[in-house]
Coordinates of C-alpha atoms and ligand atoms in Angstrom, one line a residue:
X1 CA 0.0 0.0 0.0
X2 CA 2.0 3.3 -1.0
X3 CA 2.3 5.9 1.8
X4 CA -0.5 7.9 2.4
X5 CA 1.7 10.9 4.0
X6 CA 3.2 11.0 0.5
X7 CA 0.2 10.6 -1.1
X8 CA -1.2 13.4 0.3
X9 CA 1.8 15.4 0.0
X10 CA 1.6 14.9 -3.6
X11 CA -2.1 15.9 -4.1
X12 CA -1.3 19.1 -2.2
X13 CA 1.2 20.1 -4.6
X14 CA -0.6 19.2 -7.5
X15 CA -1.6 22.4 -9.5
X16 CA -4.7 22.5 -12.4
X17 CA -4.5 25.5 -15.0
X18 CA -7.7 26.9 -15.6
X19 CA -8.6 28.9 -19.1
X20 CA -9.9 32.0 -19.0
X21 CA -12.2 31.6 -22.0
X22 CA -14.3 28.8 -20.0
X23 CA -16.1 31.8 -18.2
X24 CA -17.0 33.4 -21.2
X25 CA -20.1 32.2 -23.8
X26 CA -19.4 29.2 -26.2
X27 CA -21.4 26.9 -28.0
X28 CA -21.1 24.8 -31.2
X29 CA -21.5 26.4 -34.9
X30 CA -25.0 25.6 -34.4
X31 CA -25.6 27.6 -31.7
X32 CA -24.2 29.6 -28.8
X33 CA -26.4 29.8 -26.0
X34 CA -25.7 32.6 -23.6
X35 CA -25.6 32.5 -20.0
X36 CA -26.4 35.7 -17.4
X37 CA -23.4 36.6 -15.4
X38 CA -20.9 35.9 -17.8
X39 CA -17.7 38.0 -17.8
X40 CA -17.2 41.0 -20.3
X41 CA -13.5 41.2 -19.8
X42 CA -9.9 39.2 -18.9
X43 CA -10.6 41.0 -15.5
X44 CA -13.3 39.6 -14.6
X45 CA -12.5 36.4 -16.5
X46 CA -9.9 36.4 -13.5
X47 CA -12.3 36.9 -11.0
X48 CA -14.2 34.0 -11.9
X49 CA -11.4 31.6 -12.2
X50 CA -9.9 32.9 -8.6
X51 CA -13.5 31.7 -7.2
X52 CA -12.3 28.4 -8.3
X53 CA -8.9 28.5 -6.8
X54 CA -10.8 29.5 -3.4
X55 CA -12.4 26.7 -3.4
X56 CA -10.5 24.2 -4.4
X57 CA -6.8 25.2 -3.8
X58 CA -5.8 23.5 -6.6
X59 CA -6.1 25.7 -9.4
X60 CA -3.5 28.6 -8.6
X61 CA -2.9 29.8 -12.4
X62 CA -5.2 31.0 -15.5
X63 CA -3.9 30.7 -19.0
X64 CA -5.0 33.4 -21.2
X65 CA -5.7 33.7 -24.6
X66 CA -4.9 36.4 -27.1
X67 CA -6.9 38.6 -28.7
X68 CA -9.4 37.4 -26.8
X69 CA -7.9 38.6 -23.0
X70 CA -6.1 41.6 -24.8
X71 CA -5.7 44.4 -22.2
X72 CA -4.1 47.9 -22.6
X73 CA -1.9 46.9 -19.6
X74 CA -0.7 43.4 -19.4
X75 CA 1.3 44.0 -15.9
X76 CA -1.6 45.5 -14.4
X77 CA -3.6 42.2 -15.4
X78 CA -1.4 40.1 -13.9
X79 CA -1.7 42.2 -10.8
X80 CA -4.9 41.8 -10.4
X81 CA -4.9 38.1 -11.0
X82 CA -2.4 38.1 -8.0
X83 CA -4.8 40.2 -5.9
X84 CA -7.4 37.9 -6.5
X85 CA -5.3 35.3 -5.5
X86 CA -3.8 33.8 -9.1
X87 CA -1.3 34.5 -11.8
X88 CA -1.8 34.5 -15.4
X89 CA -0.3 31.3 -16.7
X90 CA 0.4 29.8 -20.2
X91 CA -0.1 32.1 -22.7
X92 CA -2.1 30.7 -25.6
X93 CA -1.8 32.9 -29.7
X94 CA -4.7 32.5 -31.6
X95 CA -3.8 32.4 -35.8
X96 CA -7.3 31.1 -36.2
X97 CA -9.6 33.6 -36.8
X98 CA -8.2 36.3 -39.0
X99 CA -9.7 36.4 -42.0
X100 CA -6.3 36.3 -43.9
X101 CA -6.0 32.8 -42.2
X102 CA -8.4 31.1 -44.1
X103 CA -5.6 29.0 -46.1
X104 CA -3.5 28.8 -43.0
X105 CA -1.1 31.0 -40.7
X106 CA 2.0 30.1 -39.9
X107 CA 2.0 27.2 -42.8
X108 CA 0.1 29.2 -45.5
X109 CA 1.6 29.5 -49.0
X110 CA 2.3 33.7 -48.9
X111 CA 5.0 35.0 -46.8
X112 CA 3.5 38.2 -45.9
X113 CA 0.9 35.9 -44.1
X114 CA 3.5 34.0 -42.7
X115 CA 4.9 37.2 -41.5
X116 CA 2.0 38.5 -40.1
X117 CA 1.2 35.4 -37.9
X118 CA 4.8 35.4 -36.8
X119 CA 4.8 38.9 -35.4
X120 CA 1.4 37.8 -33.7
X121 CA 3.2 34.9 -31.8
X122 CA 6.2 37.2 -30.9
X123 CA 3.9 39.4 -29.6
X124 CA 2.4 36.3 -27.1
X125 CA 6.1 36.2 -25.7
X126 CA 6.2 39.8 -25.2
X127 CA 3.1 39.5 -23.4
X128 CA 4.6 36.5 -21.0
X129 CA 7.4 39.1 -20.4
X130 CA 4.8 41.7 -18.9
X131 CA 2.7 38.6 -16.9
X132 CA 5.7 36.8 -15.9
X133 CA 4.2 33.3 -17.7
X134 CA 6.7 30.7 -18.4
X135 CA 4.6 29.1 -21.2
X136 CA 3.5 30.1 -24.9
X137 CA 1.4 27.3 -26.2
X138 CA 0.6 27.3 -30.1
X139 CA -2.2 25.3 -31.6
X140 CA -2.6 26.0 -35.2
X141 CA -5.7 25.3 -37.4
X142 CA -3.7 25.0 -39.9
X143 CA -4.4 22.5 -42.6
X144 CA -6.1 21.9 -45.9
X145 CA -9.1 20.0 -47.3
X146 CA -8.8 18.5 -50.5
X147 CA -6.2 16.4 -51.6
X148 CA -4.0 18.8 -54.2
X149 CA -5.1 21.5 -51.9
X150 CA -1.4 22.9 -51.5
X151 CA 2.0 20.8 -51.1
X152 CA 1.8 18.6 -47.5
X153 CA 5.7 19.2 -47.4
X154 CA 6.7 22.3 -48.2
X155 CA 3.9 23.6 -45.3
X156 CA 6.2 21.7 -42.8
X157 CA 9.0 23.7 -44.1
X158 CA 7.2 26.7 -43.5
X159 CA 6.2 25.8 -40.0
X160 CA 9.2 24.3 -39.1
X161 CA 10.8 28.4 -40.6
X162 CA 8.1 30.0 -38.7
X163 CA 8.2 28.1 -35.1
X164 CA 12.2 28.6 -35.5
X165 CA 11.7 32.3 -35.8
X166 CA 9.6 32.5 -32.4
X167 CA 11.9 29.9 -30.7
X168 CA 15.3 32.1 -31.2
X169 CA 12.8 34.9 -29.5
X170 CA 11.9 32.7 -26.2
X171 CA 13.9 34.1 -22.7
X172 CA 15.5 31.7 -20.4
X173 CA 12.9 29.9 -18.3
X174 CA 10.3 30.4 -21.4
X175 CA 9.1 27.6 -22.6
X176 CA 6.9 26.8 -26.4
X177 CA 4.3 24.2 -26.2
X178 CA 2.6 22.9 -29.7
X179 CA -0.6 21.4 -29.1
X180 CA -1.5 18.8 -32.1
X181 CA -5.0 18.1 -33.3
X182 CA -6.1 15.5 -35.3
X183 CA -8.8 17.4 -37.4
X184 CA -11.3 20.1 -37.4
X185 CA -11.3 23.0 -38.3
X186 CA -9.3 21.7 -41.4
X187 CA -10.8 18.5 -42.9
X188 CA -8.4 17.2 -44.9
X189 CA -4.7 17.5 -43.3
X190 CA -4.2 19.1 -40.2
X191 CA -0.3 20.3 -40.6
X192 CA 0.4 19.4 -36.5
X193 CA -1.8 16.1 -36.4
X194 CA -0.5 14.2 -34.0
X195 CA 1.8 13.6 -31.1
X196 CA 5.3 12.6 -33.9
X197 CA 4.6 15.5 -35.6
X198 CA 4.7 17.9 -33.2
X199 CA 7.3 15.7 -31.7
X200 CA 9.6 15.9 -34.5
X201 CA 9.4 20.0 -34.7
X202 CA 10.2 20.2 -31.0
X203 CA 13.3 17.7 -31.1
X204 CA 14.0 20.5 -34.2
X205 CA 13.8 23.2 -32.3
X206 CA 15.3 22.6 -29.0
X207 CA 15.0 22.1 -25.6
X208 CA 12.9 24.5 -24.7
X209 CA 9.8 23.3 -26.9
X210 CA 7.7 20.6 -25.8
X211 CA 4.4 18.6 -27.0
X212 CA 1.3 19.3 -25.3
X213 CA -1.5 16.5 -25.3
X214 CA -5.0 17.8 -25.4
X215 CA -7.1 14.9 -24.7
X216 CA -9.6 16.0 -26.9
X217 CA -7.4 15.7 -30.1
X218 CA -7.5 12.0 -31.4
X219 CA -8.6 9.4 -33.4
X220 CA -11.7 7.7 -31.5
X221 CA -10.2 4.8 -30.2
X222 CA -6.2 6.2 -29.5
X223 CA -4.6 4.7 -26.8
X224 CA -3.7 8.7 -25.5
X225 CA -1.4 7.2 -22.5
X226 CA 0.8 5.4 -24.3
X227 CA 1.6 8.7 -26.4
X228 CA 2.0 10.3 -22.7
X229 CA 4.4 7.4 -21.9
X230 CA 6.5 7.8 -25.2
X231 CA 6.4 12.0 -24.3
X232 CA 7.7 11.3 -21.0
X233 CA 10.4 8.8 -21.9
X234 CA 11.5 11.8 -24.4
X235 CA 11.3 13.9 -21.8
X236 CA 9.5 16.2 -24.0
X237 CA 5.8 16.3 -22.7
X238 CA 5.3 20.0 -21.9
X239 CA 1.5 19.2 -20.6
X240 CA -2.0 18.7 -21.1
X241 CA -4.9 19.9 -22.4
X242 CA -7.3 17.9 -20.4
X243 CA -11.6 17.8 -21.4
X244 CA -13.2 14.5 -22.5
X245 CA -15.6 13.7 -25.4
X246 CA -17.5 11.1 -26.1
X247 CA -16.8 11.8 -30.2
X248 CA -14.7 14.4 -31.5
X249 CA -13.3 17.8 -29.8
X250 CA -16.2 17.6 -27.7
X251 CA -14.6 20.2 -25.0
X252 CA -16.5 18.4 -22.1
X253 CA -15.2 18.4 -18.4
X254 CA -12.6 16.3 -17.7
X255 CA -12.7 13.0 -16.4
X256 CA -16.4 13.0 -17.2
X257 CA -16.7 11.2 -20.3
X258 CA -13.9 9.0 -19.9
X259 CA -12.5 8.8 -16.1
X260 CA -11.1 5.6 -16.4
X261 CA -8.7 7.1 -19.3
X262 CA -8.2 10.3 -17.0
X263 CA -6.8 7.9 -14.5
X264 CA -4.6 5.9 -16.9
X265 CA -3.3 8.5 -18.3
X266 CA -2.1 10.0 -14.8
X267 CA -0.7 6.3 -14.0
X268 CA 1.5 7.2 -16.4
X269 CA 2.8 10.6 -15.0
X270 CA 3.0 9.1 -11.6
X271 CA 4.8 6.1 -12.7
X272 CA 7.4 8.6 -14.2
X273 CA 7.4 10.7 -11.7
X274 CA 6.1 13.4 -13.3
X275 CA 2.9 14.8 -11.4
X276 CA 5.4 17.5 -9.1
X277 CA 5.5 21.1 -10.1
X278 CA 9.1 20.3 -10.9
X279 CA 9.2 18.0 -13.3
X280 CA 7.4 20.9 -15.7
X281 CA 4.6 18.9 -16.8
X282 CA 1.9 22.0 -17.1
X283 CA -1.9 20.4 -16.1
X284 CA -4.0 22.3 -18.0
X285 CA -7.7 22.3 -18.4
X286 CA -9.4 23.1 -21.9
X287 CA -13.0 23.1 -21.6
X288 CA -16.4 25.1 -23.0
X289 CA -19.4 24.8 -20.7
X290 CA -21.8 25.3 -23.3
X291 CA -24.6 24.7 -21.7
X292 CA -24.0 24.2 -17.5
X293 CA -23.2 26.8 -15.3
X294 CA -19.3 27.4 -15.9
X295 CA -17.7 28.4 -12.6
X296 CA -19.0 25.3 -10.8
X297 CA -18.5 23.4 -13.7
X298 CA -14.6 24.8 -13.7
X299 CA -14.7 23.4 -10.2
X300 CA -16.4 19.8 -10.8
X301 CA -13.2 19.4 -13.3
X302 CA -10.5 20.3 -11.0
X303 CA -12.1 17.9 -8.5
X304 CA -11.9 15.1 -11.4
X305 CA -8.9 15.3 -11.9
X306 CA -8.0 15.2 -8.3
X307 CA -9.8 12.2 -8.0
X308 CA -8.3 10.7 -10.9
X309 CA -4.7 11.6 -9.6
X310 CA -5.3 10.1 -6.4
X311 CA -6.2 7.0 -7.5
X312 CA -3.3 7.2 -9.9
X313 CA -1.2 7.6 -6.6
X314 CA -2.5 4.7 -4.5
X315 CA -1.1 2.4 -7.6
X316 CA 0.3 0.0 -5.1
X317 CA 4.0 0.4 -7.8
X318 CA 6.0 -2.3 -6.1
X319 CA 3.7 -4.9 -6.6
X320 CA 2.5 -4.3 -10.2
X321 CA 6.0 -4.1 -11.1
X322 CA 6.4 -7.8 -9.2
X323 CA 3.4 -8.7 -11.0
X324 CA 4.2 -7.7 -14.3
X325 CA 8.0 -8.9 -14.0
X326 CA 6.1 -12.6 -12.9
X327 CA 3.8 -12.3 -16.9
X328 CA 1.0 -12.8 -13.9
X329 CA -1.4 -10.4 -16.9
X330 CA -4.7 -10.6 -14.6
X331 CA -2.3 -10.0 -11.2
X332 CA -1.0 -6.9 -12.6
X333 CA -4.2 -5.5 -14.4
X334 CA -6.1 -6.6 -10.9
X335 CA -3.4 -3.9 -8.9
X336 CA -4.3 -1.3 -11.2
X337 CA -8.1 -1.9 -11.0
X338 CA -7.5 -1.5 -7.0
X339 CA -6.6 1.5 -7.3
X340 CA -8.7 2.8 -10.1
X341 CA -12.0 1.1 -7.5
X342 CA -10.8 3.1 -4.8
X343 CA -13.3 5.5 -3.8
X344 CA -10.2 8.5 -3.2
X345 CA -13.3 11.7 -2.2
X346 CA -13.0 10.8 1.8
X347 CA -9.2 11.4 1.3
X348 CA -9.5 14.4 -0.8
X349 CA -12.3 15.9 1.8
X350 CA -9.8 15.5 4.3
X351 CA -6.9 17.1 2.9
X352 CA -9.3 20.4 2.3
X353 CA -10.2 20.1 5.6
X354 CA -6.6 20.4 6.8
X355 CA -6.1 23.1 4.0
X356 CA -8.7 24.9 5.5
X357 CA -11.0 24.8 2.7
X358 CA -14.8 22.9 2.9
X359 CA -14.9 19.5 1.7
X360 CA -17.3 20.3 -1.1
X361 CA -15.9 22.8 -2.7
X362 CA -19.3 23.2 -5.3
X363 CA -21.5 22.8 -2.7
X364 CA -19.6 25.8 -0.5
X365 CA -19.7 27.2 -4.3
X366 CA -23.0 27.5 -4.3
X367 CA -23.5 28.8 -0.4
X368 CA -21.1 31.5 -1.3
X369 CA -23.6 33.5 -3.5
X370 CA -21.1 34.8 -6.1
X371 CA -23.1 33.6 -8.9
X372 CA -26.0 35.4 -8.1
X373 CA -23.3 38.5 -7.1
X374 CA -22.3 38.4 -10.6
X375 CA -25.7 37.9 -12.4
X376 CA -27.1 41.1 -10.6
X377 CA -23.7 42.7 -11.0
X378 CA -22.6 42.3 -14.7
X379 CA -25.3 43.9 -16.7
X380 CA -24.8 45.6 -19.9
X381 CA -21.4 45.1 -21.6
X382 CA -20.1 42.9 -24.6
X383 CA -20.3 39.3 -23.0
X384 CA -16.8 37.1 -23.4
X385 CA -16.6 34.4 -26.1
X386 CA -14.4 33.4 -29.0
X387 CA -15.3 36.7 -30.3
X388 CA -14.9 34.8 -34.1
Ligands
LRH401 C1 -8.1 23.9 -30.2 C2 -7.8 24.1 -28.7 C3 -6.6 24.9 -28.4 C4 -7.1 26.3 -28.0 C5 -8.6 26.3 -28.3 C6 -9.3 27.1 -27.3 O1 -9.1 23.0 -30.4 O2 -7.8 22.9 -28.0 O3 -6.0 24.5 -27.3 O4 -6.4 27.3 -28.5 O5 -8.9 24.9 -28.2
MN402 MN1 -6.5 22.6 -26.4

């Protein structure tokens, strides 16, 4: 039975990256239904996502996302964020919704375009230089979709130019994440698709650019932990995107979905030693509450993957190893299922207890009457969303 002091120790330390555009209004293409309350501004964006660090003491940092959080004063932000408790985290670019991005950014087949998205990235770091953020993460919607559409090659030569041109811009202690995706927008070919894709640009690059795994972002049917075992091994997993989906991007909270892969997936951090703050692995939620209330929603994920980290932790490691060095297949999978059965919320009541923080952080949510403080509070205003 692994220590429980350790245990404990380690669920303490672990910290959960909220986004700053879960707060604001999303939806589908279909629809985006609004909900009262919602933030008009990074501020309050900030505000919102401190509620959830309050109550869970997990979620210490908010990544950002640019234009979307643009402010006039990006040191002042990050103020606030620490008055409220937080700091502005990973900063994410956004080269998907210009219109001269339609046939790509940082891949498409005129240099001035190139150009253009380039100078929007360097302008990310120089915002991580105002907030003090370690982490620029790039996802690019870049891709085609119809065969012939332009040359598969020749737009990883431009990506691989373009990335290079941000990289030789990073400070020390600055880190650049690419996030692959599978499909969607692009239909066709997605120019970062997968995990040896982005992979092989980082290895390109250097060591301070690493792969980010959004759990959203494959094939149905991907075994995503082994990909997290090989990104670890290659000590080049920079960190997660973590949602769950029942079919394709679905954006869904975390661990909901799928909880059994959450936990599998975190078997694999633990087992490498990886779940610390020090071994740089950024835990990152990437979620749109479309239709549910979105702070308590925020708050239901964090909790998930808590759970799904302590179960990951009571792995009882010496004995799967015996079992698995013994070929004893249903002895091994049987330690694992242990764990995964253990019902970990008693434990993780406790240790909010002793942080001083209720044991049901949605239910002490809900008692604290902020959401009805910020429903009768933010009237009038432009509403947050992906402002596309
Ligand atoms: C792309 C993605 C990416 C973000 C966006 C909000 O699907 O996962 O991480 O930029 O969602
Ligand atoms: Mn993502």
């Amino acid at each position: 039975m692994p220590d429980l002091t350790a245990v404990r120790a380690a669920l303490r330390d672990l910290r959960i990256e909220v986004p700053s555009w879960a707060y604001g209004n999303s939806g589908t293409r279909f629809k985006v239904f609004t909900q009262p309350g919602v933030p008009r501004s990074a501020y309050e964006k900030i505000d919102d996502a401190a509620q959830v660090h309050a109550f869970t003491g997990a979620a210490p940092s908010v990544a950002v996302h640019i234009p979307w959080d643009r402010v006039d004063d990006y040191a002042d932000l990050a103020a606030h964020a620490r008055a409220a408790g937080v700091a502005i985290g990973t900063v994410n670019s956004n080269t998907f919704q210009d219109p001269d991005y339609m046939l790509g950014s940082v891949c498409h087949p005129d240099g001035r375009v190139r150009d253009k998205a380039v100078a929007h990235l360097l302008e990310c770091v120089d915002i991580m230089d105002a907030t003090g953020s370690a982490d620029l993460k790039l996802w690019f919607a870049d891709g085609t979709n119809y065969p012939g559409q332009d040359d598969l090659a020749a737009r990883q030569d431009r990506l691989a130019e373009s990335l290079a041109r941000v990289y030789a811009r990073l400070g020390a202690g600055q880190r650049l994440l690419l996030e692959y995706k599978l499909f969607e927008p692009s239909f066709y070919a997605t120019d970062v698709p997968d995990w040896g894709t982005a992979l092989g640009h980082c290895m390109a690059l250097g060591p301070q650019a690493a792969v980010v795994v959004d759990t959203g972002h494959h094939a149905p049917g991907t075994n995503i932990e082994f990909i997290v075992a090989v990104l670890l091994r290659a000590g080049r997993l920079g960190g997660f995107d973590f949602n769950s989906r029942f079919y394709a991007d679905d954006d869904l909270m975390a661990g909901a979905a799928d909880p059994f892969q959450l936990f599998r997936i975190l078997h694999e951090v633990v087992r490498a030693g990886a779940l610390g703050p020090a071994a740089g692995v950024a835990f990152m939620l990437d979620q749109c509450h479309n239709i549910e209330p979105k702070i308590p929603a925020q708050i239901r994920s964090v909790l998930n993957v808590q759970e799904a980290a302590a179960k990951a932790l009571l792995v009882d490691a010496p004995a799967l190893r015996t079992a698995q060095q013994n070929q004893d297949v249903l002895g091994a999978h049987a330690v694992l299922m242990d764990a995964y059965n253990t019902d970990v919320r008693p434990l993780l009541a406790g240790l909010r207890e002793e942080m001083g923080l209720d044991p049901d952080p949605v239910a002490a949510y809900h008692r604290s009457g902020y959401q009805d403080k910020i429903i009768a509070e933010r009237i009038g205003g432009t509403p947050a969303g992906w402002g596309s």
